[in-house]
Every structure is written in C-alpha cells, then in structure tokens.
Amino acid sequence: MPPSIPRATYRLQLTAEFDFDAAAAIAPYLRKLGISHVYASPFLKSRHGSTHGYDVIDHNVINPELGGEQGFERFSAALKREDLGLILDFVPNHMGVHYADNPWWLDVLEWGRSSPFAASFDIDWNLLPFRARGGLLLPILGTSYGQALEQGDIQLHFDGATGSFSAWYFEHRLPIAPERYSEILSVIVANADAIDTAAGQQLTNIASRYRGLRRPNRSQSPDLKSELSHLAGARDVIYRGLDAYRAGSDRPSQTTALHHLLERQHYKLAHWRLAASDINYRRFFDVNDLAGIRVEDAATFERIHRLIGRLISEDKIQGLRLDHIDGLRDPAQYCRRLQRLIRNARGNERRAFYLVVEKILGEDEDLAHFAGVHGTTGYEWLNTITRVLVDDNGRSSFEGALRAATDINSNFSSILLASKRCVLETLLNSEFTVLTRLLVRIANGHYATRDFSADRLRQALELYVLHFPVYRTYIDADGPSATDRALIDETITQARAYWPSAEQSIFDFLRSVLTMDLARMKDAATGRSRIRRFALKVQQFTGPLMAKSLEDTAFYRYPRLLALNEVGGNPANDGLSTKSFHAALSKRQKT
C-alpha cells in the first residue's frame, strides 16, 4: 500500500498517443525508480484532440480518447500491483466551451438564463450594450459579424435526428432557442411552397400550436422536437425551405432574415477581438474557450464531483492536485466542501488523503489555511532552491551587461507597473469594466457616495489593482482575515499616493466595499449582496492581472538572470544566503 503522503511523484501527461495502457506499462519501471505516487494530468473528458486535458467538457466521464472507463480500470489495476498511488490533476475552475461538445454550454446558448446550467457559468447577462433582453457574447468570429453573414459563413441547419435547429459557424454549433421554432417553421413552409402539402400543413399546425411568448417551454420542447424528427415528409420541406435563411452577399433579404433570427437568440456573435472589451463571462485568464464555472454554487459543485467521489470511494485515487485554486470565488469554502465529500466517500478510512493546491505565493506570503490541504505544488520552493544557488557577487556584472546590451531600466517594480497597465487596458479590460460598473452601482445606492463619478471610481479601482502586491486575498462571507485587512489597507495607502485629486474619501469608500465593512452598516441592506459580490469578484480578478502582467509580460522585459524568471519568482531578487535557506527549511518543516 502506498504511503499517505507521497515519497516521490512522477507526472504523466496522458494523451491519445500515451493513453492509460501505455501508462500502465511503465508502472513497474516507476516503482523501481522509487516513485510512490503517479501524478496524472487531467483524464476527465476533454475537447477532442486535447494534448493537455485542462479543457474539460464533462467532469463525470473518463476521457474515451485515453481508453475510457475500461482503460482506466486496467491502469488502476497496474498501479495497485506495484503499490503505487494515484494523484489526479483536477480542474474545478473552468470548462472548455464554444465548438459543439460541451452539453452544459450548448444548453445555456439554447435556453439562456432559464437553463439549469446558467448558474454554473459566471455570466453577466445584462452587460451587452443595446441589448434589451441581455445575452452572452460569443467572440468566435474570424471576421466582423457583417462580413461573416454576407460571406455565408454562418448557416442555419436542421438536425433531422434530434428535430432541432442550430446555426453553425464552421465547427461552432449555436443552438436556436425553441421559442423561435414557430417563426422558423412558418417561413420555411412558405419558402418551400409547401403550404398545400400534407407535411407543410402539419408543420404549419405545429407552428401555430407553439406560437407565443416562451412557447414551447422547457418541458414542451422535447415533444416539439420529437414531432419534427418523426413527421413524414417534414425533413424534405425543411431542407428546401431553409434557403430563406441562406445568407450571402447577393442575397440581402435572406441575410437580413438570418440576422434578425440571430439577434433574437440568447447570445450575440462577435469578432474575436471584441473579447478584450465586451466579453461578459469569466474566462481562464484571457482564453476565450475556457469559461470559468461557479463551483461555489452547491448544485455545480455536486455535478462536477460525482465521478471524483466514486473514484475516491473505490480507492482508485489517493490524492488531488487542484488546478488554479485562485480562480475560485471562495477557495476556503470549496476546500471545506471537498473535505466533506472525501470523508463521505472514504467512510471509516483514517489515512490521510493527499491534497495540494496550485497556488502562486508572493514573496514572504504564507499559504492561507484551507481545510485538508497539505500545501502548494511548490513554485515558491523551487524559487527558494534557485536563489540559494545564485552567487550575489555576480549581480553587478549581470546588471552591467544588461545595461550595456539594452536600454532596460534595472528598476523592476516600474517595469511590473507598466506591464500591469498594459494588461489592464487590453487583455483584461472587459473584466475590469464589469467590476467598475458594479462599483458604480454600489456607490449610487447611498446618498453619501452617489456623487462619485464613474470615471473617478474607475481610476481609484485601477490604482488599487495596479498596486496590489500579490495574487489575491481570501475574503469569504464573514469578511477579511486580519492578514487580508492589513493587505487591503496597505494597498489603499499605496493607491492614495498616486491619486491626483484632493478628494480622498473615494478611497475610504473603496476600502469599505473591498473589506465588506459597508455591507455591515445598517443602511446598506439594499446593497449587501452587491457589495459581497464585488469584494469576492475582485479577488478573482487580481490573480489573472498579476499572472498576465508578471509572468507573461514583465518577465520578458527584464532578462537580467533568466533562472529567476520563474512562476512565483522575482527577477529582481538577489541570491539567498545558506543561513536564510536553512531558516526557510526549518519553517517548512514546522508548517
């Protein structure tokens, strides 16, 4: 039986070319190496052809491209024969979206806010301008929307097997809202000149039966689709009649018909560049086809952990590596729920279940307490090891070489600040706009703060996030810890120093919202949920801002000593003395 805490792990990147059977074959070799646990890349169902597995589309299916359930059983048996444990890289923060393979996402496109999965995605439905009914921005087009329409790149299709209509943009499926089927059927029958045929008359009857607001509803939709799928002669009429929506540069009426139909959907198609300014769903950093999920929602948590719970109960995984813990709205709450799931799954088992989080700690930052978590995946420790290998005597010669070869300033903090501004104004501008609008609504909710203009509030919030020194705080429904409150206070002080106006009270207001102190005031009852939402969403924003600014931008602008340009590291650091290194070892041993 493998030890509860790994002695040594070996990471396997599972792909279609290196599947469960290939991994099972090397189990004896790994045991001979002294490995105690295999650390497997995500092996739940992901996008077809995925080479990494982080674009999960179904958390409750073992990836068939890796060998599916049967392949996993063979892999698990091979590990047990060699007394090897298994740690799974699990992704609770996001799912792969767009295209035509994520059933949750497709359901949200079809049903909008009434979809049972709408609460699982972090969508701001009312953000889109000039959109009375709200909607979800889909930045998937390679050209402008107008061009895509006129070039015929967006096409309306009917699936005879399922009785459903969808628009398609190349490999992207865009389900049509069933409440629009009546309109479509009427147009199709007329265009196919089939009003006097038996099939045409039956299609017309179906259209009239489901005409009206929110008809069919969700319970009626299966019957409607079944009728369309099984109606004799219907497919021929529909396929001919779809020409009424066949857009093209020389077909203005058909182009307009398709445009009007698309405008009545729960989504809005857009050029991919609009994601930087208008996107209204939370992403994994700035990756448009990885949408954040609201694992803080109890139903969503239960849905994505069913398979994991079963594998734990069957003792087929002995640990989890939690990907991107900082993306979650409330990581502490998530870990508590996960601990309950693990305890329930394991019954009377008292051996430790190994749990580590992928967390980037800033310098001198301690890991917040999360229930059952043994530690991080180790970025900060790798940087500590690197620094003790750096000889400080060489620092001046490296800095001299950098100045001689480039015009780079040796002041890394100014480079990081400029990088943050760049990312804020480009890649994450739309997410920042969502936060700003929410802050403006909070300010307008009280007579003492309603005169803070939207521009001033945006500028104040911008200064705050620009000077925030680590990836995030961990405020929960009860408010900030003493550590987080001190961090917020320190950042507010930094932001004030750069404020060009004598009007300082705006920062007192901002602090009261970020700490949720404002929500505890007697006259804040109407805005408490909004204040809480803002404070928690800011935490999900500062992490991506730091990551994109530090790792993906500033590191490439400051190549003094590349060994220090690692995740969680500080390129401006000096070497670490052996005395400090051993002090770090002692602290690590204790904690």
XYZ file of C-alpha atoms in Angstrom:
591
model
C 0.000 0.000 0.000
C 1.454 3.409 -0.953
C 2.161 5.889 1.860
C -0.491 8.521 2.617
C 1.953 11.325 1.878
C 3.925 10.843 -1.351
C 7.601 9.966 -1.068
C 8.170 10.904 -4.688
C 5.797 11.625 -7.559
C 6.184 11.210 -11.312
C 3.955 13.229 -13.603
C 2.409 11.538 -16.616
C 0.943 13.626 -19.431
C -1.816 11.425 -20.805
C -2.788 11.876 -24.460
C -4.301 9.757 -27.211
C -0.711 8.758 -28.106
C 0.195 7.977 -24.476
C -3.011 6.555 -23.009
C -3.952 4.526 -19.935
C -2.491 1.308 -21.353
C 0.817 2.989 -22.168
C 0.906 4.438 -18.647
C 0.104 1.044 -17.128
C 3.051 -0.489 -18.993
C 5.596 1.733 -17.236
C 4.243 1.159 -13.704
C 6.962 -1.427 -12.835
C 9.640 0.991 -14.044
C 8.245 3.796 -11.865
C 8.254 1.527 -8.808
C 11.918 0.664 -9.434
C 12.720 4.366 -9.574
C 11.381 4.764 -6.036
C 8.203 6.571 -7.052
C 5.326 6.248 -4.581
C 2.582 8.080 -6.498
C 1.805 8.719 -10.143
C 0.665 12.299 -10.684
C -1.641 12.142 -13.714
C -2.658 15.013 -15.960
C -6.438 15.626 -16.121
C -8.086 12.491 -17.527
C -11.744 13.511 -17.478
C -13.443 14.021 -20.841
C -11.875 16.980 -22.601
C -12.042 18.544 -26.020
C -11.344 16.161 -28.910
C -7.627 16.020 -29.599
C -6.651 17.893 -26.439
C -2.953 17.460 -25.665
C -3.208 18.702 -22.064
C -6.671 17.828 -20.657
C -7.391 21.148 -18.944
C -10.247 21.915 -21.384
C -12.679 19.545 -19.638
C -16.130 19.319 -21.218
C -17.615 16.673 -18.904
C -16.332 16.137 -15.353
C -18.229 12.869 -14.992
C -16.842 10.886 -17.915
C -13.365 9.382 -18.117
C -11.813 10.564 -21.363
C -12.600 7.985 -24.086
C -9.555 9.130 -26.074
C -7.331 7.845 -23.262
C -9.093 4.469 -23.119
C -12.261 5.373 -21.261
C -13.531 3.592 -18.172
C -12.109 0.210 -19.180
C -8.669 1.637 -19.946
C -8.653 3.418 -16.600
C -9.547 0.163 -14.810
C -6.512 -1.526 -16.394
C -4.314 1.429 -15.433
C -5.625 1.399 -11.858
C -5.026 -2.347 -11.530
C -1.446 -1.941 -12.799
C -0.749 0.759 -10.204
C -2.137 -1.392 -7.382
C 0.057 -4.343 -8.423
C 3.088 -2.100 -7.945
C 1.818 -0.427 -4.742
C 1.688 2.947 -6.497
C -0.777 5.637 -5.521
C -2.531 7.974 -7.962
C -2.878 11.746 -7.701
C -5.239 13.341 -10.209
C -4.792 16.839 -11.584
C -8.356 18.130 -11.143
C -9.802 21.293 -12.734
C -12.603 22.877 -10.637
C -12.283 26.395 -12.076
C -13.223 26.186 -15.752
C -14.520 24.123 -18.660
C -13.860 24.058 -22.383
C -16.609 25.942 -24.241
C -17.634 27.022 -27.782
C -17.479 24.472 -30.612
C -20.115 21.704 -30.321
C -19.123 19.389 -27.498
C -19.943 20.867 -24.077
C -23.568 19.929 -23.232
C -23.810 22.499 -20.410
C -22.665 25.371 -22.608
C -24.909 24.352 -25.513
C -27.878 24.231 -23.148
C -27.103 27.763 -21.934
C -26.929 29.001 -25.538
C -30.296 27.388 -26.274
C -32.179 28.432 -23.124
C -30.300 31.443 -21.794
C -30.902 32.336 -18.171
C -33.620 29.687 -17.842
C -31.093 26.891 -18.458
C -30.396 24.823 -15.330
C -26.700 25.253 -16.177
C -26.810 29.056 -16.449
C -25.923 29.366 -12.754
C -22.856 27.187 -13.331
C -21.165 29.778 -15.551
C -20.117 33.210 -14.315
C -22.088 35.302 -16.822
C -23.109 38.965 -16.533
C -26.247 38.763 -18.680
C -27.056 42.488 -18.671
C -23.674 43.825 -19.760
C -24.113 43.851 -23.545
C -24.930 47.347 -24.897
C -28.086 47.931 -26.973
C -29.427 44.524 -25.990
C -32.773 44.826 -24.235
C -33.048 41.115 -23.403
C -29.430 40.680 -22.361
C -27.297 37.927 -23.762
C -23.979 36.126 -23.836
C -21.197 37.487 -26.040
C -19.610 34.804 -28.239
C -16.316 36.184 -29.618
C -15.736 33.327 -32.072
C -15.772 35.021 -35.488
C -12.606 35.380 -37.519
C -14.001 38.433 -39.310
C -16.552 41.096 -38.474
C -20.099 39.856 -37.891
C -21.306 41.642 -41.036
C -18.634 40.007 -43.163
C -19.315 36.574 -41.712
C -23.011 36.948 -42.562
C -22.517 38.220 -46.097
C -19.877 35.614 -46.874
C -22.308 32.869 -45.881
C -20.034 31.648 -43.082
C -22.974 31.472 -40.656
C -25.548 28.898 -41.739
C -28.843 27.671 -40.318
C -29.187 23.884 -40.243
C -31.802 21.360 -39.176
C -30.791 18.107 -37.471
C -33.386 15.558 -38.511
C -32.264 13.022 -35.924
C -32.919 15.343 -32.979
C -35.538 17.623 -34.562
C -33.535 20.723 -33.646
C -32.348 23.878 -35.388
C -28.867 25.306 -34.959
C -26.802 27.977 -36.607
C -23.279 26.848 -37.419
C -20.115 28.897 -37.792
C -17.652 26.349 -39.132
C -17.101 23.953 -36.166
C -19.130 26.056 -33.717
C -22.698 24.941 -33.066
C -25.123 27.679 -31.982
C -28.466 26.194 -30.852
C -31.565 28.170 -31.784
C -33.967 28.998 -28.951
C -37.039 26.713 -29.286
C -39.359 29.702 -28.829
C -38.202 30.771 -32.318
C -39.119 27.453 -33.969
C -42.681 28.623 -34.730
C -41.358 31.623 -36.645
C -38.793 29.490 -38.497
C -41.334 26.827 -39.496
C -43.765 29.416 -40.879
C -41.036 30.994 -43.021
C -39.747 27.610 -44.186
C -43.148 26.265 -45.281
C -43.855 29.453 -47.243
C -40.417 29.485 -48.860
C -40.652 25.792 -49.806
C -44.071 26.485 -51.394
C -45.392 23.557 -49.344
C -48.452 25.099 -47.743
C -50.770 22.776 -49.669
C -48.817 19.588 -48.944
C -49.601 17.247 -46.057
C -46.209 17.800 -44.460
C -46.464 21.558 -44.934
C -49.889 21.701 -43.324
C -48.715 19.643 -40.344
C -45.660 21.884 -39.913
C -47.944 24.920 -40.024
C -50.165 23.352 -37.360
C -47.135 22.711 -35.177
C -46.007 26.316 -35.648
C -49.409 27.715 -34.652
C -49.616 25.409 -31.640
C -46.361 26.726 -30.176
C -46.768 30.375 -31.136
C -46.493 32.892 -28.306
C -44.171 34.135 -25.597
C -41.927 31.443 -24.075
C -43.532 28.687 -26.113
C -42.511 25.967 -26.102
C -41.207 25.987 -22.554
C -38.546 23.552 -21.433
C -40.987 20.740 -20.652
C -42.758 21.122 -24.034
C -39.590 21.336 -26.131
C -38.826 17.574 -26.265
C -42.304 16.874 -27.678
C -41.907 19.566 -30.322
C -38.514 18.265 -31.419
C -39.775 14.686 -31.450
C -42.651 15.693 -33.722
C -40.294 17.431 -36.134
C -37.951 14.453 -36.121
C -40.638 11.862 -36.882
C -43.075 13.767 -39.090
C -43.275 12.107 -42.522
C -42.019 14.381 -45.301
C -41.037 17.153 -42.874
C -37.317 16.948 -43.461
C -37.628 17.475 -47.197
C -39.802 20.564 -46.710
C -37.495 21.963 -44.033
C -34.310 21.389 -46.029
C -35.809 23.142 -49.061
C -37.286 25.952 -47.000
C -34.034 26.728 -45.183
C -32.975 28.595 -48.303
C -34.935 31.539 -46.842
C -32.106 31.911 -44.324
C -29.218 31.184 -46.697
C -27.246 34.413 -46.338
C -24.853 35.763 -48.953
C -23.532 38.994 -50.420
C -26.052 38.754 -53.311
C -28.959 37.656 -51.074
C -29.916 40.722 -48.973
C -33.362 39.526 -47.849
C -32.060 36.114 -46.737
C -29.105 37.764 -44.978
C -31.459 40.084 -43.128
C -33.725 37.161 -42.177
C -30.821 35.222 -40.686
C -29.543 38.333 -38.909
C -32.933 39.018 -37.317
C -33.168 35.395 -36.197
C -29.694 35.506 -34.629
C -30.468 38.782 -32.867
C -33.351 37.054 -31.081
C -31.110 34.414 -29.508
C -29.634 34.269 -26.011
C -26.204 35.046 -27.450
C -24.540 37.657 -29.608
C -21.958 36.641 -32.205
C -18.885 38.856 -32.442
C -15.379 39.149 -33.846
C -12.835 37.526 -31.535
C -11.147 40.899 -30.905
C -14.223 42.140 -29.024
C -13.375 39.751 -26.192
C -10.861 42.278 -24.859
C -13.521 44.942 -24.330
C -17.001 43.387 -24.306
C -16.807 39.808 -23.042
C -19.317 39.109 -20.268
C -18.390 35.681 -18.961
C -15.456 34.925 -16.695
C -12.639 33.169 -18.507
C -9.488 31.324 -17.506
C -7.215 34.354 -17.781
C -7.822 35.650 -21.326
C -8.567 32.291 -23.001
C -11.965 32.712 -24.674
C -12.767 28.996 -24.995
C -12.137 28.228 -21.310
C -15.104 29.594 -19.329
C -14.986 29.902 -15.556
C -17.539 27.858 -13.643
C -19.199 28.867 -10.379
C -18.116 25.962 -8.213
C -19.331 27.981 -5.214
C -22.843 27.128 -6.436
C -23.840 23.990 -4.497
C -25.529 22.301 -7.482
C -22.499 22.939 -9.694
C -20.132 21.537 -7.060
C -22.237 18.391 -6.795
C -22.416 17.947 -10.571
C -18.686 18.160 -11.249
C -17.612 15.920 -8.350
C -19.807 12.841 -8.851
C -17.164 10.814 -10.645
C -14.377 12.049 -8.373
C -16.401 10.974 -5.329
C -16.859 7.495 -6.801
C -13.163 7.076 -7.623
C -12.221 8.153 -4.101
C -14.746 5.740 -2.559
C -13.308 2.907 -4.665
C -9.760 3.859 -3.546
C -8.680 4.420 -7.147
C -7.243 7.860 -6.467
C -5.322 8.725 -3.304
C -4.809 12.429 -3.866
C -5.815 15.506 -5.830
C -3.836 18.379 -7.245
C -6.316 21.280 -7.524
C -5.646 23.389 -10.581
C -5.794 27.210 -10.335
C -7.282 27.468 -6.843
C -7.051 31.269 -7.051
C -9.664 31.305 -9.812
C -12.378 30.194 -7.390
C -14.565 32.799 -5.735
C -14.127 31.230 -2.289
C -11.320 28.623 -2.165
C -11.752 28.069 1.580
C -15.429 27.177 1.142
C -14.539 24.902 -1.771
C -11.947 23.009 0.285
C -14.413 22.533 3.164
C -16.975 21.060 0.778
C -14.316 18.879 -0.802
C -13.254 17.581 2.611
C -16.847 16.582 3.380
C -17.053 14.776 0.048
C -13.774 12.949 0.724
C -14.847 11.919 4.237
C -18.201 10.645 2.991
C -16.564 8.775 0.124
C -13.916 7.086 2.282
C -16.150 6.084 5.191
C -14.049 4.768 8.076
C -10.707 5.223 6.301
C -8.448 7.309 8.554
C -5.329 7.516 6.426
C -4.638 10.969 5.009
C -5.934 11.872 1.578
C -3.230 13.945 -0.107
C -4.427 17.352 -1.287
C -2.273 20.092 -2.808
C -3.264 23.346 -4.486
C -1.711 25.067 -7.457
C -1.086 28.408 -5.781
C 1.493 31.086 -6.590
C 2.681 32.697 -3.378
C 4.284 36.122 -3.377
C 7.495 36.787 -1.507
C 7.022 36.462 2.266
C 3.402 35.365 1.688
C 2.168 32.390 3.696
C -0.397 29.962 2.356
C -3.873 30.685 3.699
C -5.440 27.872 5.711
C -7.571 25.592 3.547
C -9.229 22.550 5.110
C -7.357 19.327 4.391
C -4.732 20.946 2.150
C -1.162 19.725 2.679
C 0.491 22.541 0.757
C 1.081 24.050 -2.649
C 2.505 22.399 -5.744
C 5.823 24.056 -4.911
C 6.534 27.060 -7.121
C 7.794 29.065 -4.141
C 10.072 26.232 -3.028
C 11.674 25.852 -6.463
C 12.413 29.586 -6.395
C 13.988 29.261 -2.940
C 16.261 26.487 -4.222
C 17.188 28.575 -7.257
C 18.091 31.614 -5.151
C 20.467 29.695 -2.852
C 22.357 28.650 -5.994
C 22.783 32.278 -7.104
C 26.091 33.942 -6.205
C 25.456 37.568 -5.241
C 28.981 38.510 -6.259
C 27.931 38.166 -9.874
C 24.975 40.522 -9.615
C 26.760 43.731 -10.617
C 28.330 42.182 -13.714
C 24.933 40.869 -14.855
C 23.344 44.277 -14.344
C 26.191 45.914 -16.230
C 25.773 43.514 -19.135
C 22.026 44.183 -19.178
C 22.551 47.956 -19.321
C 25.237 47.648 -21.993
C 23.170 45.415 -24.264
C 19.768 47.061 -23.788
C 18.091 50.240 -22.574
C 16.279 48.285 -19.850
C 15.974 50.041 -16.509
C 17.146 47.926 -13.597
C 14.104 49.062 -11.573
C 11.894 46.002 -11.935
C 8.971 47.449 -9.942
C 8.430 50.158 -12.565
C 8.529 47.514 -15.324
C 5.904 45.454 -13.497
C 3.676 48.507 -13.002
C 3.858 49.367 -16.715
C 3.084 45.742 -17.580
C 0.023 45.810 -15.330
C -1.253 48.945 -17.040
C -0.793 47.320 -20.434
C -2.699 44.160 -19.456
C -5.435 46.158 -17.717
C -6.043 48.291 -20.806
C -6.014 45.376 -23.272
C -6.395 41.710 -22.337
C -8.496 42.138 -19.183
C -10.264 45.392 -19.980
C -13.709 43.788 -20.230
C -13.409 42.018 -16.853
C -12.291 45.292 -15.291
C -15.287 47.066 -16.848
C -17.634 44.544 -15.186
C -16.064 45.346 -11.803
C -16.217 49.101 -12.395
C -19.896 49.056 -13.317
C -20.693 47.050 -10.220
C -18.762 49.531 -8.058
C -20.658 52.451 -9.625
C -23.988 50.789 -8.811
C -22.885 50.310 -5.199
C -21.854 53.977 -4.932
C -25.166 55.125 -6.402
C -27.036 53.180 -3.762
C -26.248 55.616 -0.944
C -26.725 59.380 -0.658
C -23.216 59.898 0.755
C -21.426 58.317 -2.208
C -23.714 58.821 -5.203
C -21.698 61.827 -6.429
C -18.581 59.743 -7.039
C -18.461 59.727 -10.831
C -17.966 56.548 -12.834
C -14.649 57.864 -14.178
C -13.337 58.665 -10.691
C -14.377 55.274 -9.356
C -12.690 53.532 -12.273
C -9.474 55.493 -11.697
C -9.459 54.712 -7.971
C -10.085 51.000 -8.538
C -7.396 50.971 -11.219
C -4.827 52.403 -8.806
C -5.810 49.786 -6.245
C -5.372 46.762 -8.529
C -2.182 48.187 -10.060
C -0.535 48.379 -6.641
C -1.939 45.152 -5.221
C 1.284 43.209 -4.454
C 0.217 39.535 -4.508
C -2.219 37.376 -6.462
C -5.295 37.707 -4.249
C -6.908 37.935 -0.844
C -9.158 35.200 0.585
C -12.154 37.103 1.912
C -15.219 34.950 2.474
C -18.800 35.659 3.527
C -17.597 36.503 7.035
C -15.241 39.218 5.808
C -11.448 39.539 5.667
C -8.918 37.951 7.979
C -6.510 40.235 9.837
C -3.872 39.450 7.216
C -6.158 40.318 4.311
C -7.399 43.507 6.003
C -3.816 44.665 6.513
C -3.056 43.884 2.860
C -6.055 45.906 1.660
C -5.117 48.830 3.945
C -1.532 48.816 2.703
C -2.649 48.753 -0.947
C -5.142 51.588 -0.392
C -2.303 53.660 1.111
C -0.156 52.957 -1.957
C -3.010 53.896 -4.306
C -3.680 57.167 -2.449
C -0.087 58.244 -3.018
C -0.716 58.245 -6.777
C -4.151 59.912 -6.619
C -4.060 63.250 -8.487
C -7.012 64.768 -6.635
C -7.535 66.177 -3.151
C -10.714 64.098 -2.932
C -9.531 61.274 -0.683
C -12.869 59.992 0.606
C -13.297 57.866 -2.522
C -10.596 55.541 -1.138
C -12.368 55.278 2.202
C -15.455 54.161 0.266
C -13.426 51.713 -1.821
C -11.849 50.194 1.292
C -15.261 49.784 2.944
C -16.503 47.865 -0.115
C -13.394 45.699 -0.517
C -13.487 44.676 3.149
C -17.314 44.378 3.059
C -17.493 46.722 6.074
C -20.048 48.722 4.100
C -22.362 45.704 3.976
C -22.455 45.571 7.774
C -23.748 49.121 8.104
C -27.411 49.470 8.995
C -28.383 51.484 5.917
C -26.653 49.141 3.439
C -29.373 46.458 3.450
C -30.399 47.007 -0.176
C -26.852 46.639 -1.488
C -25.366 43.903 0.679
C -25.421 41.159 -1.938
C -23.927 43.552 -4.480
C -21.135 44.578 -2.095
C -20.340 40.952 -1.296
C -20.317 40.059 -4.987
C -17.930 42.905 -5.797
C -15.489 42.088 -2.994
C -15.340 38.422 -3.971
C -15.085 39.117 -7.724
C -12.133 41.499 -7.212
C -10.240 38.531 -5.764
C -10.869 36.568 -8.956
C -9.530 39.493 -10.991
C -6.269 40.402 -9.245
C -4.861 36.898 -9.797
C -5.167 36.886 -13.611
C -3.949 40.507 -13.689
C -0.799 39.599 -11.777
C -0.189 36.421 -13.759
C -0.549 38.067 -17.181
C 1.458 41.111 -16.071
C 4.272 39.403 -14.190
C 4.804 36.024 -15.825
C 3.597 36.776 -19.349
C 4.829 40.361 -19.753
C 7.315 41.728 -17.192
C 9.455 38.568 -17.238
C 10.073 39.149 -20.951
C 11.081 42.766 -20.337
C 13.667 42.061 -17.648
C 16.137 39.322 -18.641
C 18.847 40.020 -16.043
C 19.195 36.403 -14.918
C 16.662 34.084 -16.534
C 16.918 31.444 -13.799
C 14.984 33.878 -11.581
C 12.236 34.456 -14.180
C 10.113 31.561 -12.982
C 6.472 31.317 -11.918
C 6.133 32.914 -8.494
C 9.645 34.309 -8.653
C 11.019 37.831 -8.609
C 13.558 38.569 -11.368
C 14.996 41.416 -9.292
C 15.872 39.137 -6.378
C 19.360 38.659 -5.008
C 20.856 35.341 -4.068
C 19.821 33.690 -0.806
C 22.379 33.026 1.934
C 22.744 29.488 3.251
C 21.646 30.782 6.663
C 18.380 32.120 5.189
C 17.961 28.931 3.187
C 18.154 26.765 6.315
C 15.743 29.109 8.103
C 13.304 28.508 5.232
C 13.864 24.756 5.610
C 13.091 24.921 9.318
C 9.908 26.904 8.735
C 8.815 24.450 6.041
C 9.412 21.502 8.358
C 7.211 23.081 11.043
C 4.353 24.106 8.768
